[in-house]
Amino acid sequence: MEVFKVKKTLTRKDDKKHFYFPFVLDKDYFELVINFKYFPKYYDDKEASIDLLCAEFERAGVCMSREDAIKKLPIGNLLTVSLDGPFGHIGNAHNQKNDIAYIINKEKSSYGFLNIDVVKGEYVVAVSTHSVVTDAVEFEVIIEVKE
Amino acid sequence: MEFYPFEMHTHTRHSDGSFLPSSLAESVKDEGLFGFCLTDHNATTGNAEAQKASEQLGLIFLKGLEWTTFHGHITVLGGHSTSDYREINPDTVVEQIKKIQKSGDIAVLTHPCRPGSPFCSGCYDDFNISDYDIFDGFEVWSSFNPHLNTINKNAEAKYDKLCEKGCKIAVMYGRDWHGPRSNDQLVAATYIGLEELNAKSVLKAIKERRTYISIGVRANIKLKDSLGNFTDLGGEVRAGNYTLVCRLQQELARFAPENVIVEKILLSGTALEEKIETKVSFGGFAKFLTLKPGFLKVELLGKVNGKKATLLFSTPFFVS
């Protein structure tokens, strides 16, 4: 059963920010699922990507040729999701996957999340923009619960 | 005091690594390291499994995580504290480090010179901290083939500048271990001088800066004063006359490269009138030194698989 949904389009101005979305569970459940996706993952402007890479390496004092930069393509967006509940931080998923469901329950939660009872109370799901390199990126979070 | 090889920067499926925590522990054992710290990105959920596996394998294990922030990365070693990486930014980072240190944990600035976004999530150190002494450790070498990496040379230079300013921080290597490696991906280790073989002693040793980093060399490096007292790497001595005493052996554990040749020892830092470079080989080495206030750093130069390399980079001796 879906209990919360948020969909948002971000731009480069939203890079390196945390977006917090509170929601409430009105009773205890067996399991909570965070369905998280964002698109696009990769930046398809090759020349602009090379410029970004070369600029960052130059800032770090490392000489990088355009040929070497090409080997590091594609670059992409990185958004991560985390969850807090009535008793504190439940977990965080820091990986490159951009279309995935994270499960939270008492027995076997997804990697990065604690095994906990899904109890009634106030929760906060957060989306963190570690890297927004495309002109726009759209993310969606759908929270489902199971009895 | 013996120094033992550790890997203090690792990841599993609990963030973006490919190992299970138990399979990471098996790999640590297989490679001949004495122990490791699990430092998943902003996650501690793999620690329990890694600890259980390490106990079964006879490894020293430290709980930890890596604050993977937009402004830089910091590993928190020890597992005594709780924190929220989302609250860590240039304005709060010093306060947050003090908080975890108060709990008994230590903080290591990781890959401070690695290019960051968009290539990597905030890898470059953009914290703009005024006093780096807040850190217990500084990851001078990072990633595979650290001896060939230009980024590590920049980190070495940054570390040297901090020492010149009076900072006293332990040098660290971080493989930033995310999964199995290929034969051409060579690695170093952080060697830690331990009083006892347990996690508490590892934390104490890093706080007291008893570390060096090396690819292929196991060393014991001490300063001996005129009364016969020895001081380990990272220790503090008064200005005066000393003998630098070194025992150098090839590292034979599986993680180390096989084809390593030691050629020279390089002594540098503000405690010396000028740099000293002398030919050495595996075995014993001693050198009489007159030290003035400053720091004395020890490096070993040589070759790995025929390529010139810095084989060892020490935390300095600090001279007052």
GROMACS .gro file of C-alpha atoms in nm:
model
  467
    1MET     CA    1   0.000   0.000   0.000
    2GLU     CA    2   0.137   0.337  -0.101
    3VAL     CA    3   0.155   0.584   0.187
    4PHE     CA    4   0.373   0.859   0.045
    5LYS     CA    5   0.492   0.982  -0.291
    6VAL     CA    6   0.706   1.271  -0.406
    7LYS     CA    7   0.828   1.360  -0.753
    8LYS     CA    8   1.058   1.652  -0.818
    9THR     CA    9   1.267   1.795  -1.098
   10LEU     CA   10   1.603   1.937  -1.003
   11THR     CA   11   1.855   2.147  -1.192
   12ARG     CA   12   2.227   2.207  -1.145
   13LYS     CA   13   2.138   2.475  -0.890
   14ASP     CA   14   2.013   2.192  -0.669
   15ASP     CA   15   2.350   2.016  -0.665
   16LYS     CA   16   2.490   1.929  -0.319
   17LYS     CA   17   2.172   1.968  -0.117
   18HIS     CA   18   1.960   1.749   0.106
   19PHE     CA   19   1.583   1.741   0.046
   20TYR     CA   20   1.381   1.615   0.343
   21PHE     CA   21   1.027   1.475   0.308
   22PRO     CA   22   0.834   1.385   0.626
   23PHE     CA   23   0.553   1.129   0.630
   24VAL     CA   24   0.355   0.949   0.900
   25LEU     CA   25   0.263   0.585   0.952
   26ASP     CA   26  -0.062   0.563   1.142
   27LYS     CA   27   0.000   0.208   1.265
   28ASP     CA   28   0.265  -0.065   1.281
   29TYR     CA   29   0.351  -0.257   0.964
   30PHE     CA   30   0.550  -0.568   0.873
   31GLU     CA   31   0.761  -0.394   0.611
   32LEU     CA   32   0.837  -0.060   0.452
   33VAL     CA   33   0.963  -0.023   0.094
   34ILE     CA   34   1.137   0.283  -0.049
   35ASN     CA   35   1.100   0.287  -0.427
   36PHE     CA   36   1.361   0.532  -0.547
   37LYS     CA   37   1.443   0.632  -0.900
   38TYR     CA   38   1.596   0.920  -1.086
   39PHE     CA   39   1.660   0.994  -1.453
   40PRO     CA   40   1.871   1.057  -1.645
   41LYS     CA   41   2.165   0.877  -1.486
   42TYR     CA   42   2.428   0.979  -1.739
   43TYR     CA   43   2.519   1.305  -1.908
   44ASP     CA   44   2.503   1.258  -2.283
   45ASP     CA   45   2.688   1.578  -2.380
   46LYS     CA   46   3.034   1.434  -2.442
   47GLU     CA   47   3.218   1.765  -2.496
   48ALA     CA   48   3.063   1.928  -2.191
   49SER     CA   49   3.148   1.619  -1.984
   50ILE     CA   50   3.511   1.635  -2.093
   51ASP     CA   51   3.524   2.005  -2.003
   52LEU     CA   52   3.384   1.933  -1.655
   53LEU     CA   53   3.633   1.653  -1.596
   54CYS     CA   54   3.932   1.852  -1.716
   55ALA     CA   55   3.829   2.152  -1.504
   56GLU     CA   56   3.803   1.941  -1.188
   57PHE     CA   57   4.136   1.770  -1.247
   58GLU     CA   58   4.299   2.107  -1.311
   59ARG     CA   59   4.154   2.239  -0.985
   60ALA     CA   60   4.309   1.938  -0.810
   61GLY     CA   61   4.647   2.014  -0.965
   62VAL     CA   62   4.647   1.713  -1.196
   63CYS     CA   63   4.713   1.748  -1.567
   64MET     CA   64   4.456   1.558  -1.771
   65SER     CA   65   4.444   1.538  -2.149
   66ARG     CA   66   4.114   1.523  -2.334
   67GLU     CA   67   4.208   1.169  -2.443
   68ASP     CA   68   4.241   1.063  -2.078
   69ALA     CA   69   3.915   1.239  -1.994
   70ILE     CA   70   3.735   1.039  -2.264
   71LYS     CA   71   3.840   0.718  -2.087
   72LYS     CA   72   3.649   0.832  -1.778
   73LEU     CA   73   3.319   0.891  -1.960
   74PRO     CA   74   3.031   0.881  -1.906
   75ILE     CA   75   2.989   1.103  -1.603
   76GLY     CA   76   2.653   1.101  -1.434
   77ASN     CA   77   2.417   1.224  -1.168
   78LEU     CA   78   2.442   1.075  -0.819
   79LEU     CA   79   2.143   1.100  -0.590
   80THR     CA   80   2.115   0.896  -0.271
   81VAL     CA   81   1.830   0.825  -0.033
   82SER     CA   82   1.821   0.792   0.346
   83LEU     CA   83   1.553   0.728   0.607
   84ASP     CA   84   1.491   0.837   0.965
   85GLY     CA   85   1.216   0.705   1.189
   86PRO     CA   86   1.059   0.752   1.533
   87PHE     CA   87   1.370   0.608   1.700
   88GLY     CA   88   1.638   0.778   1.493
   89HIS     CA   89   1.840   0.707   1.181
   90ILE     CA   90   1.737   0.389   0.998
   91GLY     CA   91   1.981   0.392   0.714
   92ASN     CA   92   2.130   0.523   0.399
   93ALA     CA   93   2.187   0.384   0.051
   94HIS     CA   94   2.503   0.524  -0.103
   95ASN     CA   95   2.545   0.361  -0.441
   96GLN     CA   96   2.513   0.436  -0.810
   97LYS     CA   97   2.178   0.260  -0.869
   98ASN     CA   98   1.911   0.492  -1.004
   99ASP     CA   99   1.604   0.265  -1.006
  100ILE     CA  100   1.579   0.045  -0.701
  101ALA     CA  101   1.356  -0.062  -0.411
  102TYR     CA  102   1.496  -0.069  -0.057
  103ILE     CA  103   1.322  -0.294   0.195
  104ILE     CA  104   1.310  -0.226   0.570
  105ASN     CA  105   1.179  -0.489   0.812
  106LYS     CA  106   1.276  -0.665   1.132
  107GLU     CA  107   1.449  -0.965   0.975
  108LYS     CA  108   1.643  -0.867   0.664
  109SER     CA  109   1.655  -0.509   0.547
  110SER     CA  110   1.835  -0.396   0.234
  111TYR     CA  111   2.207  -0.319   0.260
  112GLY     CA  112   2.266   0.009   0.438
  113PHE     CA  113   1.945  -0.006   0.644
  114LEU     CA  114   1.893  -0.140   0.997
  115ASN     CA  115   1.673  -0.439   1.070
  116ILE     CA  116   1.389  -0.273   1.264
  117ASP     CA  117   1.022  -0.303   1.349
  118VAL     CA  118   0.825  -0.071   1.124
  119VAL     CA  119   0.626   0.108   1.391
  120LYS     CA  120   0.374   0.386   1.370
  121GLY     CA  121   0.508   0.739   1.396
  122GLU     CA  122   0.686   1.013   1.210
  123TYR     CA  123   0.940   0.930   0.939
  124VAL     CA  124   1.158   1.141   0.712
  125VAL     CA  125   1.290   1.025   0.377
  126ALA     CA  126   1.577   1.236   0.242
  127VAL     CA  127   1.717   1.267  -0.108
  128SER     CA  128   2.074   1.396  -0.130
  129THR     CA  129   2.217   1.538  -0.450
  130HIS     CA  130   2.585   1.439  -0.449
  131SER     CA  131   2.617   1.527  -0.813
  132VAL     CA  132   2.381   1.692  -1.061
  133VAL     CA  133   2.560   1.733  -1.392
  134THR     CA  134   2.273   1.723  -1.641
  135ASP     CA  135   2.055   2.027  -1.713
  136ALA     CA  136   1.773   1.861  -1.520
  137VAL     CA  137   1.721   1.541  -1.325
  138GLU     CA  138   1.385   1.405  -1.213
  139PHE     CA  139   1.356   1.187  -0.904
  140GLU     CA  140   1.065   0.999  -0.753
  141VAL     CA  141   1.026   0.842  -0.412
  142ILE     CA  142   0.730   0.615  -0.338
  143ILE     CA  143   0.692   0.470   0.012
  144GLU     CA  144   0.492   0.151   0.038
  145VAL     CA  145   0.405  -0.054   0.346
  146LYS     CA  146   0.302  -0.416   0.387
  147GLU     CA  147   0.086  -0.564   0.662
  148MET     CA  148   5.731  -0.204   1.935
  149GLU     CA  149   5.637  -0.396   1.620
  150PHE     CA  150   5.450  -0.244   1.326
  151TYR     CA  151   5.175  -0.449   1.159
  152PRO     CA  152   5.006  -0.400   0.818
  153PHE     CA  153   4.642  -0.290   0.814
  154GLU     CA  154   4.386  -0.168   0.562
  155MET     CA  155   4.173   0.106   0.715
  156HIS     CA  156   3.957   0.213   0.417
  157THR     CA  157   3.715  -0.050   0.283
  158HIS     CA  158   3.363  -0.080   0.141
  159THR     CA  159   3.103  -0.354   0.102
  160ARG     CA  160   2.756  -0.398  -0.043
  161HIS     CA  161   2.631  -0.191   0.250
  162SER     CA  162   2.736   0.104   0.034
  163ASP     CA  163   2.894   0.075  -0.312
  164GLY     CA  164   3.137  -0.216  -0.272
  165SER     CA  165   3.094  -0.563  -0.418
  166PHE     CA  166   3.205  -0.765  -0.112
  167LEU     CA  167   2.984  -0.902   0.158
  168PRO     CA  168   3.138  -0.798   0.491
  169SER     CA  169   3.234  -1.160   0.559
  170SER     CA  170   3.398  -1.200   0.216
  171LEU     CA  171   3.590  -0.876   0.270
  172ALA     CA  172   3.724  -1.021   0.597
  173GLU     CA  173   3.825  -1.339   0.413
  174SER     CA  174   4.011  -1.131   0.154
  175VAL     CA  175   4.191  -0.937   0.428
  176LYS     CA  176   4.301  -1.268   0.580
  177ASP     CA  177   4.397  -1.413   0.242
  178GLU     CA  178   4.616  -1.113   0.164
  179GLY     CA  179   4.806  -1.145   0.491
  180LEU     CA  180   4.697  -0.820   0.652
  181PHE     CA  181   4.659  -0.816   1.031
  182GLY     CA  182   4.326  -0.640   1.030
  183PHE     CA  183   4.101  -0.377   0.883
  184CYS     CA  184   3.836  -0.117   0.945
  185LEU     CA  185   3.506  -0.126   0.758
  186THR     CA  186   3.428   0.224   0.635
  187ASP     CA  187   3.116   0.203   0.420
  188HIS     CA  188   2.986   0.533   0.286
  189ASN     CA  189   2.765   0.680   0.556
  190ALA     CA  190   2.662   0.332   0.673
  191THR     CA  191   2.747   0.112   0.970
  192THR     CA  192   2.511  -0.177   0.899
  193GLY     CA  193   2.788  -0.410   0.777
  194ASN     CA  194   2.996  -0.382   1.094
  195ALA     CA  195   2.835  -0.667   1.290
  196GLU     CA  196   2.887  -0.925   1.012
  197ALA     CA  197   3.244  -0.805   0.951
  198GLN     CA  198   3.325  -0.824   1.321
  199LYS     CA  199   3.189  -1.178   1.355
  200ALA     CA  200   3.384  -1.296   1.049
  201SER     CA  201   3.701  -1.124   1.170
  202GLU     CA  202   3.678  -1.293   1.509
  203GLN     CA  203   3.649  -1.631   1.338
  204LEU     CA  204   3.950  -1.553   1.116
  205GLY     CA  205   4.170  -1.411   1.392
  206LEU     CA  206   4.181  -1.061   1.245
  207ILE     CA  207   4.183  -0.733   1.432
  208PHE     CA  208   3.866  -0.551   1.328
  209LEU     CA  209   3.757  -0.193   1.382
  210LYS     CA  210   3.405  -0.067   1.324
  211GLY     CA  211   3.379   0.249   1.122
  212LEU     CA  212   3.224   0.444   0.838
  213GLU     CA  213   3.321   0.708   0.586
  214TRP     CA  214   3.149   1.041   0.605
  215THR     CA  215   3.089   1.089   0.234
  216THR     CA  216   2.991   1.453   0.226
  217PHE     CA  217   2.965   1.707  -0.054
  218HIS     CA  218   3.280   1.881   0.076
  219GLY     CA  219   3.520   1.593   0.140
  220HIS     CA  220   3.544   1.247   0.289
  221ILE     CA  221   3.649   1.154   0.643
  222THR     CA  222   3.669   0.803   0.786
  223VAL     CA  223   3.556   0.765   1.145
  224LEU     CA  224   3.732   0.466   1.301
  225GLY     CA  225   3.631   0.292   1.620
  226GLY     CA  226   3.255   0.252   1.615
  227HIS     CA  227   3.193   0.429   1.945
  228SER     CA  228   3.005   0.730   1.809
  229THR     CA  229   2.690   0.808   1.615
  230SER     CA  230   2.670   1.086   1.362
  231ASP     CA  231   2.467   1.215   1.068
  232TYR     CA  232   2.674   1.285   0.759
  233ARG     CA  233   2.402   1.514   0.627
  234GLU     CA  234   2.486   1.761   0.903
  235ILE     CA  235   2.855   1.775   0.816
  236ASN     CA  236   2.970   2.074   0.614
  237PRO     CA  237   3.257   2.323   0.631
  238ASP     CA  238   3.083   2.510   0.913
  239THR     CA  239   3.019   2.205   1.132
  240VAL     CA  240   3.296   1.959   1.052
  241VAL     CA  241   3.537   2.058   1.330
  242GLU     CA  242   3.263   2.039   1.592
  243GLN     CA  243   3.150   1.700   1.455
  244ILE     CA  244   3.507   1.562   1.461
  245LYS     CA  245   3.550   1.675   1.822
  246LYS     CA  246   3.222   1.498   1.905
  247ILE     CA  247   3.332   1.162   1.764
  248GLN     CA  248   3.677   1.196   1.920
  249LYS     CA  249   3.515   1.257   2.259
  250SER     CA  250   3.343   0.920   2.215
  251GLY     CA  251   3.679   0.750   2.162
  252ASP     CA  252   3.678   0.738   1.782
  253ILE     CA  253   3.936   0.889   1.550
  254ALA     CA  254   3.905   1.087   1.226
  255VAL     CA  255   4.111   1.038   0.910
  256LEU     CA  256   4.094   1.281   0.618
  257THR     CA  257   4.074   1.053   0.314
  258HIS     CA  258   4.206   1.110  -0.039
  259PRO     CA  259   4.226   1.488   0.017
  260CYS     CA  260   4.369   1.562  -0.327
  261ARG     CA  261   4.156   1.328  -0.539
  262PRO     CA  262   3.946   1.520  -0.793
  263GLY     CA  263   3.584   1.536  -0.686
  264SER     CA  264   3.249   1.607  -0.842
  265PRO     CA  265   3.151   1.524  -1.116
  266PHE     CA  266   3.407   1.244  -1.128
  267CYS     CA  267   3.357   1.137  -0.768
  268SER     CA  268   3.118   1.247  -0.496
  269GLY     CA  269   3.298   1.521  -0.305
  270CYS     CA  270   3.629   1.334  -0.290
  271TYR     CA  271   3.847   1.647  -0.292
  272ASP     CA  272   3.903   1.817   0.043
  273ASP     CA  273   3.688   2.132   0.025
  274PHE     CA  274   3.635   2.164   0.400
  275ASN     CA  275   3.880   2.457   0.415
  276ILE     CA  276   3.974   2.372   0.773
  277SER     CA  277   4.214   2.620   0.928
  278ASP     CA  278   4.377   2.373   1.169
  279TYR     CA  279   4.435   2.024   1.029
  280ASP     CA  280   4.559   1.906   1.368
  281ILE     CA  281   4.195   1.824   1.436
  282PHE     CA  282   4.253   1.508   1.228
  283ASP     CA  283   4.414   1.200   1.377
  284GLY     CA  284   4.516   1.066   1.037
  285PHE     CA  285   4.581   1.196   0.686
  286GLU     CA  286   4.547   0.961   0.388
  287VAL     CA  287   4.864   1.052   0.203
  288TRP     CA  288   4.839   0.754  -0.032
  289SER     CA  289   4.516   0.629  -0.184
  290SER     CA  290   4.391   0.369  -0.431
  291PHE     CA  291   4.577   0.110  -0.637
  292ASN     CA  292   4.939   0.158  -0.747
  293PRO     CA  293   4.988   0.438  -0.496
  294HIS     CA  294   5.357   0.467  -0.588
  295LEU     CA  295   5.270   0.576  -0.944
  296ASN     CA  296   4.982   0.807  -0.864
  297THR     CA  297   5.027   1.181  -0.931
  298ILE     CA  298   4.739   1.263  -0.700
  299ASN     CA  299   4.928   1.099  -0.413
  300LYS     CA  300   5.233   1.312  -0.489
  301ASN     CA  301   5.010   1.618  -0.440
  302ALA     CA  302   4.888   1.471  -0.111
  303GLU     CA  303   5.248   1.408   0.001
  304ALA     CA  304   5.327   1.775  -0.070
  305LYS     CA  305   5.016   1.888   0.117
  306TYR     CA  306   5.109   1.670   0.415
  307ASP     CA  307   5.465   1.808   0.417
  308LYS     CA  308   5.331   2.164   0.421
  309LEU     CA  309   5.109   2.078   0.717
  310CYS     CA  310   5.411   1.939   0.903
  311GLU     CA  311   5.602   2.259   0.827
  312LYS     CA  312   5.315   2.451   0.988
  313GLY     CA  313   5.348   2.238   1.299
  314CYS     CA  314   5.066   1.988   1.247
  315LYS     CA  315   5.118   1.640   1.392
  316ILE     CA  316   4.903   1.384   1.208
  317ALA     CA  317   4.953   1.013   1.139
  318VAL     CA  318   5.014   0.918   0.776
  319MET     CA  319   4.769   0.662   0.640
  320TYR     CA  320   4.719   0.461   0.321
  321GLY     CA  321   4.371   0.376   0.202
  322ARG     CA  322   4.320   0.121  -0.072
  323ASP     CA  323   3.960   0.241  -0.078
  324TRP     CA  324   3.886  -0.129  -0.122
  325HIS     CA  325   3.559  -0.184  -0.311
  326GLY     CA  326   3.611  -0.533  -0.453
  327PRO     CA  327   3.857  -0.789  -0.589
  328ARG     CA  328   4.164  -0.650  -0.766
  329SER     CA  329   4.352  -0.753  -1.077
  330ASN     CA  330   4.720  -0.856  -1.080
  331ASP     CA  331   4.835  -0.518  -1.210
  332GLN     CA  332   4.660  -0.330  -0.929
  333LEU     CA  333   4.935  -0.316  -0.664
  334VAL     CA  334   4.865  -0.205  -0.310
  335ALA     CA  335   5.042  -0.067  -0.005
  336ALA     CA  336   4.944  -0.091   0.361
  337THR     CA  337   4.930   0.129   0.667
  338TYR     CA  338   5.175  -0.013   0.920
  339ILE     CA  339   5.072   0.055   1.277
  340GLY     CA  340   5.294   0.025   1.585
  341LEU     CA  341   5.096  -0.177   1.838
  342GLU     CA  342   5.146  -0.225   2.210
  343GLU     CA  343   4.888  -0.505   2.206
  344LEU     CA  344   4.716  -0.693   1.925
  345ASN     CA  345   4.364  -0.553   1.959
  346ALA     CA  346   4.139  -0.280   1.817
  347LYS     CA  347   4.181  -0.049   2.115
  348SER     CA  348   4.557  -0.055   2.067
  349VAL     CA  349   4.515   0.029   1.696
  350LEU     CA  350   4.314   0.341   1.780
  351LYS     CA  351   4.568   0.443   2.044
  352ALA     CA  352   4.857   0.391   1.803
  353ILE     CA  353   4.702   0.610   1.534
  354LYS     CA  354   4.623   0.879   1.792
  355GLU     CA  355   4.988   0.863   1.896
  356ARG     CA  356   5.089   0.867   1.527
  357ARG     CA  357   5.283   0.538   1.526
  358THR     CA  358   5.235   0.475   1.154
  359TYR     CA  359   5.411   0.457   0.824
  360ILE     CA  360   5.282   0.363   0.480
  361SER     CA  361   5.468   0.134   0.248
  362ILE     CA  362   5.446  -0.068  -0.066
  363GLY     CA  363   5.659  -0.377  -0.023
  364VAL     CA  364   5.876  -0.291   0.279
  365ARG     CA  365   5.829  -0.382   0.643
  366ALA     CA  366   6.035  -0.155   0.862
  367ASN     CA  367   6.116  -0.072   1.217
  368ILE     CA  368   6.241   0.285   1.244
  369LYS     CA  369   6.344   0.448   1.570
  370LEU     CA  370   6.544   0.735   1.710
  371LYS     CA  371   6.797   0.642   1.977
  372ASP     CA  372   6.926   0.908   2.217
  373SER     CA  373   7.264   0.920   2.392
  374LEU     CA  374   7.122   0.735   2.694
  375GLY     CA  375   7.001   0.447   2.479
  376ASN     CA  376   6.632   0.543   2.491
  377PHE     CA  377   6.429   0.472   2.178
  378THR     CA  378   6.147   0.681   2.028
  379ASP     CA  379   5.907   0.536   1.770
  380LEU     CA  380   5.782   0.709   1.455
  381GLY     CA  381   5.539   0.988   1.533
  382GLY     CA  382   5.700   1.047   1.870
  383GLU     CA  383   5.831   1.373   2.012
  384VAL     CA  384   6.194   1.434   2.108
  385ARG     CA  385   6.399   1.734   2.213
  386ALA     CA  386   6.655   1.892   1.981
  387GLY     CA  387   6.994   1.725   2.004
  388ASN     CA  388   7.198   1.431   1.883
  389TYR     CA  389   7.037   1.101   1.792
  390THR     CA  390   7.100   0.787   1.596
  391LEU     CA  391   6.835   0.687   1.346
  392VAL     CA  392   6.808   0.310   1.359
  393CYS     CA  393   6.623   0.119   1.087
  394ARG     CA  394   6.555  -0.247   1.020
  395LEU     CA  395   6.426  -0.302   0.667
  396GLN     CA  396   6.273  -0.624   0.537
  397GLN     CA  397   6.085  -0.709   0.223
  398GLU     CA  398   5.715  -0.754   0.297
  399LEU     CA  399   5.641  -1.116   0.215
  400ALA     CA  400   5.266  -1.117   0.278
  401ARG     CA  401   5.046  -1.179  -0.024
  402PHE     CA  402   4.917  -0.823  -0.052
  403ALA     CA  403   5.266  -0.689  -0.125
  404PRO     CA  404   5.436  -0.685  -0.467
  405GLU     CA  405   5.712  -0.944  -0.509
  406ASN     CA  406   5.961  -0.745  -0.713
  407VAL     CA  407   6.074  -0.470  -0.475
  408ILE     CA  408   6.422  -0.318  -0.460
  409VAL     CA  409   6.525  -0.070  -0.192
  410GLU     CA  410   6.789   0.174  -0.315
  411LYS     CA  411   6.800   0.484  -0.097
  412ILE     CA  412   6.683   0.629   0.230
  413LEU     CA  413   6.579   0.994   0.218
  414LEU     CA  414   6.571   1.192   0.540
  415SER     CA  415   6.400   1.531   0.517
  416GLY     CA  416   6.208   1.789   0.714
  417THR     CA  417   6.270   2.107   0.904
  418ALA     CA  418   6.461   1.928   1.183
  419LEU     CA  419   6.757   1.884   0.948
  420GLU     CA  420   6.989   2.149   0.808
  421GLU     CA  421   6.960   1.978   0.472
  422LYS     CA  422   6.816   1.661   0.321
  423ILE     CA  423   7.019   1.343   0.356
  424GLU     CA  424   7.007   1.076   0.088
  425THR     CA  425   7.202   0.755   0.143
  426LYS     CA  426   7.218   0.419  -0.031
  427VAL     CA  427   7.053   0.136   0.163
  428SER     CA  428   6.935  -0.218   0.105
  429PHE     CA  429   6.726  -0.464   0.303
  430GLY     CA  430   6.884  -0.521   0.644
  431GLY     CA  431   7.000  -0.282   0.912
  432PHE     CA  432   7.082   0.087   0.882
  433ALA     CA  433   7.198   0.349   1.132
  434LYS     CA  434   7.275   0.718   1.087
  435PHE     CA  435   7.394   0.976   1.338
  436LEU     CA  436   7.184   1.294   1.321
  437THR     CA  437   7.182   1.634   1.487
  438LEU     CA  438   6.821   1.751   1.506
  439LYS     CA  439   6.690   2.102   1.556
  440PRO     CA  440   6.325   2.189   1.633
  441GLY     CA  441   6.096   2.080   1.349
  442PHE     CA  442   6.015   1.741   1.200
  443LEU     CA  443   6.217   1.453   1.059
  444LYS     CA  444   6.056   1.243   0.787
  445VAL     CA  445   6.187   0.911   0.659
  446GLU     CA  446   6.128   0.788   0.305
  447LEU     CA  447   6.259   0.485   0.122
  448LEU     CA  448   6.316   0.508  -0.251
  449GLY     CA  449   6.360   0.221  -0.489
  450LYS     CA  450   6.180   0.022  -0.756
  451VAL     CA  451   5.862  -0.183  -0.780
  452ASN     CA  452   5.849  -0.411  -1.083
  453GLY     CA  453   6.130  -0.207  -1.236
  454LYS     CA  454   5.956   0.129  -1.193
  455LYS     CA  455   6.103   0.398  -0.969
  456ALA     CA  456   5.893   0.456  -0.662
  457THR     CA  457   5.869   0.592  -0.312
  458LEU     CA  458   5.845   0.264  -0.120
  459LEU     CA  459   5.787   0.402   0.226
  460PHE     CA  460   5.661   0.734   0.366
  461SER     CA  461   5.670   0.780   0.740
  462THR     CA  462   5.491   0.985   0.996
  463PRO     CA  463   5.774   1.213   1.108
  464PHE     CA  464   5.952   1.236   1.438
  465PHE     CA  465   5.861   1.572   1.591
  466VAL     CA  466   6.145   1.768   1.747
  467SER     CA  467   6.085   2.043   2.003
   0.00000   0.00000   0.00000
